[in-house]
Coordinates of C-alpha atoms and ligand atoms in Angstrom, one line a residue:
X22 CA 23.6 11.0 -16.4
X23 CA 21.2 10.5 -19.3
X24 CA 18.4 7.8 -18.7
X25 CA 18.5 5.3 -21.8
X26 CA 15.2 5.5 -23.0
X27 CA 13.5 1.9 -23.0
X28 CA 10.6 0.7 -25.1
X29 CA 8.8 -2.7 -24.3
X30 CA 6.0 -4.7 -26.4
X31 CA 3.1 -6.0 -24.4
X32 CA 1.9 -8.8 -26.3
X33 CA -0.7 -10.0 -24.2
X34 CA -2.6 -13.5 -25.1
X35 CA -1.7 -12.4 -28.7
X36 CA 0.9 -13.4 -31.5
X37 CA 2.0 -16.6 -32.9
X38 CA 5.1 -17.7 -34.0
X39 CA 5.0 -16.5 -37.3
X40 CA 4.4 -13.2 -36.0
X41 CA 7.3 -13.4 -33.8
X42 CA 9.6 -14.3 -36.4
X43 CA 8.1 -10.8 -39.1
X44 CA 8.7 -8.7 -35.8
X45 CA 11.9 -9.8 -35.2
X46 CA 12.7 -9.3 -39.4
X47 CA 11.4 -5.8 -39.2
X48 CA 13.0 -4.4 -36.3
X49 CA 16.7 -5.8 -37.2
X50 CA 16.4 -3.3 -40.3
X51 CA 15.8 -0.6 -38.4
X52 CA 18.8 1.2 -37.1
X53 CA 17.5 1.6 -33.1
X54 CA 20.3 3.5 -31.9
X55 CA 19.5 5.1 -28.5
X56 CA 16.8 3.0 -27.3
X57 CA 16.3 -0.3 -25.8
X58 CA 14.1 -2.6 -26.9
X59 CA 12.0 -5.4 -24.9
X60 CA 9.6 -7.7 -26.2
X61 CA 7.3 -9.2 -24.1
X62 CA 5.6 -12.2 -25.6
X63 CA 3.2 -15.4 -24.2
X64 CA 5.8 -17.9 -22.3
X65 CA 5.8 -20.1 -26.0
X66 CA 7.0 -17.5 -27.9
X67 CA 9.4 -16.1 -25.2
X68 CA 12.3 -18.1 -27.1
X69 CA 12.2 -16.6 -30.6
X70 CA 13.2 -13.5 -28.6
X71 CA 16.1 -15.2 -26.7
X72 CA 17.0 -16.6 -30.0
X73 CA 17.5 -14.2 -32.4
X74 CA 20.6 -11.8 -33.0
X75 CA 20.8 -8.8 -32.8
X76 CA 19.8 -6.2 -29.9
X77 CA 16.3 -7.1 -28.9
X78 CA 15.9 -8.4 -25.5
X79 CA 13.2 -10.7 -24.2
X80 CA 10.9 -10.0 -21.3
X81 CA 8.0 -12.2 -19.7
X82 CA 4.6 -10.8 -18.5
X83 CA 4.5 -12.9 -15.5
X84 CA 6.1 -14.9 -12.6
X85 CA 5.5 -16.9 -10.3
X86 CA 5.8 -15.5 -6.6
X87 CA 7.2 -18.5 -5.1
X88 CA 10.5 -20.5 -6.2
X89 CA 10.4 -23.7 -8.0
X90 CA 8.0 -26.6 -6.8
X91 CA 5.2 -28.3 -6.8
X92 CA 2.9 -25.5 -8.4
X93 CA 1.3 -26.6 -11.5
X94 CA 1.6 -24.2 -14.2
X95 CA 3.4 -21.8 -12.9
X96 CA 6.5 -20.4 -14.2
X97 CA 9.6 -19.1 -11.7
X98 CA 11.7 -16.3 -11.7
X99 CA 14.7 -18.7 -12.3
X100 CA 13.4 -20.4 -15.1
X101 CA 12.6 -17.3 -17.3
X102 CA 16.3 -16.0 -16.3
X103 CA 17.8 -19.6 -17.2
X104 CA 16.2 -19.3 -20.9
X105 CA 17.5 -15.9 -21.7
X106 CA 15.0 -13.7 -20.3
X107 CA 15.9 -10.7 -18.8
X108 CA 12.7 -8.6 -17.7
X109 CA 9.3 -9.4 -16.5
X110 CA 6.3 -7.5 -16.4
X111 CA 4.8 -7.1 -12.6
X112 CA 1.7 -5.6 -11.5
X113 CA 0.3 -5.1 -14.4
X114 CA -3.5 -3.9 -13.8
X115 CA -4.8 -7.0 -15.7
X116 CA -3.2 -9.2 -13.1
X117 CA -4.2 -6.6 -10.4
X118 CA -8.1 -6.6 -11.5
X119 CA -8.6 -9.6 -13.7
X120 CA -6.3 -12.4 -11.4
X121 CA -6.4 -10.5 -7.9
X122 CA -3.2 -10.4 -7.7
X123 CA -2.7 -7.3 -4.3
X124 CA 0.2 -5.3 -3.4
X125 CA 1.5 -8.2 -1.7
X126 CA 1.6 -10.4 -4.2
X127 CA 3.4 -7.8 -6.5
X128 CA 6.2 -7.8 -4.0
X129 CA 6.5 -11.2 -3.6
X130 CA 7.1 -11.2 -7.7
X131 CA 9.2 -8.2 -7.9
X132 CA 11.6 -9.8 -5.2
X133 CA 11.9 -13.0 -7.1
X134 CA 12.5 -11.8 -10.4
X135 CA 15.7 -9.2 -8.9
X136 CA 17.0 -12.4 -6.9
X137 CA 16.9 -14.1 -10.1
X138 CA 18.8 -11.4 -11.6
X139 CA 15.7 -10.0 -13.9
X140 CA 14.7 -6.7 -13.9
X141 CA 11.3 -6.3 -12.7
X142 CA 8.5 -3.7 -15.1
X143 CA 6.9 -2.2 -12.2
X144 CA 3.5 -1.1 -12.9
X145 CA 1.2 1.2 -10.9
X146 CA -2.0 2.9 -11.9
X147 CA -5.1 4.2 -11.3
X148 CA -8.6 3.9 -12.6
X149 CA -11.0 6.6 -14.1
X150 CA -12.7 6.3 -10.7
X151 CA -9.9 6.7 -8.5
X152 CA -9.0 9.7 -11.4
X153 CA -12.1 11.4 -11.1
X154 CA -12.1 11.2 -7.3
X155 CA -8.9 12.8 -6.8
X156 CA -6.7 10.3 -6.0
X157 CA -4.4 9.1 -8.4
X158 CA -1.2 10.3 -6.5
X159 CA -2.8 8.3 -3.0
X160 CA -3.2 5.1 -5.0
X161 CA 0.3 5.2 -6.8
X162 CA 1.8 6.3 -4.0
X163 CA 0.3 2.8 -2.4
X164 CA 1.3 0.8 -4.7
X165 CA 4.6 2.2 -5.0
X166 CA 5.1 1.9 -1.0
X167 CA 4.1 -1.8 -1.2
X168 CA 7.6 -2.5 -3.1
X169 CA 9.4 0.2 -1.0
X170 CA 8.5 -0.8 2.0
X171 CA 9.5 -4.2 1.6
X172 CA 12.4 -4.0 -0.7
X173 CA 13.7 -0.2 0.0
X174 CA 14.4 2.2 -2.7
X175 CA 17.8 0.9 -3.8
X176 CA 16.0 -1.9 -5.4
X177 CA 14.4 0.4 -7.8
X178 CA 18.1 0.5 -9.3
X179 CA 17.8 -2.6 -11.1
X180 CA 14.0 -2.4 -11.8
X181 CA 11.9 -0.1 -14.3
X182 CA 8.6 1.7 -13.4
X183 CA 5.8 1.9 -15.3
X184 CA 3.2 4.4 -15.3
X185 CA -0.2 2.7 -17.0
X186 CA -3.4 4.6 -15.9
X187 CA -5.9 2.0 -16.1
X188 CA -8.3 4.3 -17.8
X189 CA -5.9 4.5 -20.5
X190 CA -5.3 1.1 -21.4
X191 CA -6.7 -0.4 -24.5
X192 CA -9.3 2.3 -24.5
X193 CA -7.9 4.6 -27.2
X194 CA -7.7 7.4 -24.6
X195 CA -4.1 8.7 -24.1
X196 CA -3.1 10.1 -20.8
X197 CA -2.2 14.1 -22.2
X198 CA 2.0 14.4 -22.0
X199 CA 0.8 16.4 -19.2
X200 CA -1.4 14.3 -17.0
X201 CA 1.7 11.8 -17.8
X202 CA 4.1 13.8 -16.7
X203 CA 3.1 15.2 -13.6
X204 CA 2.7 11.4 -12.4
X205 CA 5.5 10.7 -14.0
X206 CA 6.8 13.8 -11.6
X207 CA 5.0 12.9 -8.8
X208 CA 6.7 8.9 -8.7
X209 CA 9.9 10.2 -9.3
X210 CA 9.8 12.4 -6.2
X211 CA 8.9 10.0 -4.0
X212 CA 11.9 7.7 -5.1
X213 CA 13.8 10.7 -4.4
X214 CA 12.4 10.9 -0.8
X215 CA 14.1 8.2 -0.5
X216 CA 17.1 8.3 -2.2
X217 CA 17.7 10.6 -4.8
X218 CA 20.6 9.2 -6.9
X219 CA 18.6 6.4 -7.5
X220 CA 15.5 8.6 -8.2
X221 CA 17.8 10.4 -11.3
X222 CA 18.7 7.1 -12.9
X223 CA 15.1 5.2 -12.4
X224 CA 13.5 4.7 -16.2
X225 CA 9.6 5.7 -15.8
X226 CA 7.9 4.5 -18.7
X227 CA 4.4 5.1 -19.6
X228 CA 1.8 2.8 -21.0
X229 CA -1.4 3.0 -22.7
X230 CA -2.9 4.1 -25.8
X231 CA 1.0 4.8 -27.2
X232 CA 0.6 4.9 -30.8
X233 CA 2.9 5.8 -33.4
X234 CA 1.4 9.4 -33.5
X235 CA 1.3 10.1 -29.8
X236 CA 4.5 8.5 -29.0
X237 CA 6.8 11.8 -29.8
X238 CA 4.9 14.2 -27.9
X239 CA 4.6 11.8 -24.8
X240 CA 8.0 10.7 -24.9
X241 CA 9.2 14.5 -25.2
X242 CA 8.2 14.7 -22.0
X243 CA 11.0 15.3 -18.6
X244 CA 10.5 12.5 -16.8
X245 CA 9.1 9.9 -19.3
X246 CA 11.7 7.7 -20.5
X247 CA 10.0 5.2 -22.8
X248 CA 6.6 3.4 -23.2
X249 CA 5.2 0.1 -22.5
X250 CA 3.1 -0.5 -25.5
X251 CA -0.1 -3.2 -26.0
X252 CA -1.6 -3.2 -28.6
X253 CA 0.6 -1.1 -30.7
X254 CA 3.3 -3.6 -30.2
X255 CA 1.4 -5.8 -32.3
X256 CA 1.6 -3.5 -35.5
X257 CA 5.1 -4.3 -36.8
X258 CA 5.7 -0.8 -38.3
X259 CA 3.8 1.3 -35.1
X260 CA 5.9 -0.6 -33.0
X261 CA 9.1 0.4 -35.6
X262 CA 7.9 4.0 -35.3
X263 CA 7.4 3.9 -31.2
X264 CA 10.8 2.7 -31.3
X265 CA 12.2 5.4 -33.1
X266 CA 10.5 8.2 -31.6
X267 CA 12.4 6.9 -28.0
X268 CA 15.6 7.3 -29.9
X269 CA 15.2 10.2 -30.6
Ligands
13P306 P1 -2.4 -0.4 -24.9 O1 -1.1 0.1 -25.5 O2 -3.0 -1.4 -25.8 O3 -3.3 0.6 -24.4 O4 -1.9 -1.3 -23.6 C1 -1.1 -0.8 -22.7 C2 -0.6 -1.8 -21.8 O5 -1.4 -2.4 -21.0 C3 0.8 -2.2 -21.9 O6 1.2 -3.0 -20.8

């Protein structure tokens, strides 16, 4: 069966309601057949998503690890399903580096989100380092196994992965279609290891630097089924554009 390609927005700390509202404006005209769309705004914002008609559908960029309780400022896996919310964004290398959040702790997220009935945005990725020392399949295969280990591959049927070389992120450096794919491969494969009809139906997306002009050719790609898209995302027409090369 066909994967349905999936496009998500990464706002990061950006956007304001206004913003939110011209995003949501501009994609209703557009006629996204074929793809589905996430947008992944700041917690505030998270409701002009839930809110508006039409097919858009709202993701967070974080949750908590534990379930509800006395943890100031946190935000659970419950809560974000309870308002509407129907992905979150989990190991993202900007948690990984900049709030130390380990394998461990992306588990722990990935397991609440699918009890709460989300579906989790896996990301793995490595950095130029690891890239130019060789080992970019040993570190996603590590990151990967945290989540399989602990929650087997069967899980992976209601989650999405997402491939965002670190390297590539925010830096205007695109991973090639080919650098992306054979990763792209590479994850897929070890799914399969494990269970293979799951493996065939597992959305890979890939993030960073996915503009409107790149988007085609990365997209074109076997085993890339959509993009998770920073800074992009926050250009109403790139993000338009994105959307449409997915459907197509
Ligand atoms: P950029 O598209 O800005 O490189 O960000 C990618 C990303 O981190 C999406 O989660």
């Amino acid at each position: 069966m066909a994967r349905q390609p999936l496009v998500a927005g990464n706002w990061k700390m950006n956007g304001r309601q206004a913003f939110a509202t011209d995003l949501l404006a501009g994609l209703a005209e557009k006629a996204l057949a074929g793809v589905e769309v996430v947008i992944c705004p700041p917690f505030p914002y998270l409701g002009a998503v839930t809110g508006a008609a039409g097919h858009l559908k709202a993701g967070a960029q974080n949750v908590a690890r534990t379930e509800d309780g006395a943890f100031t400022g946190e935000v659970s896996a419950q809560m974000l399903a309870d308002c509407g919310c129907q992905y979150v964004i989990i190991g993202h290398s900007e948690r990984r580096a900049l709030f130390a959040e380990d394998d461990d702790c992306v588990a722990d997220k990935y397991q609440r989100a699918q009890d709460a009935g989300l579906t989790p945005i896996l990301c793995l990725g490595e950095t130029l380092e690891e890239r130019e020392g060789g080992d970019t399949e040993a570190v996603i295969a590590r990151q990967l196994d945290a989540v399989l280990a602990r929650h087997g591959a069967a899980s992976l049927a209601r989650a999405v992965i997402a491939y965002e070389p670190v390297w590539a992120i925010g830096t205007g450096k695109t991973a090639s279609p080919e650098q992306a794919q054979a990763v792209h491969a590479f994850i897929r494969e070890r799914v399969a290891g494990q269970d293979h009809v799951v493996a065939e139906g597992l959305r890979i997306l890939y993030g960073g630097s996915v503009k409107a002009d790149n988007a085609a050719s990365l997209f074109g790609a076997p085993d890339i089924d959509g993009g998770l898209i920073g800074g992009a995302s926050l250009d109403i027409a790139s993000f338009a554009a994105i959307c449409e090369a997915a459907a197509n």
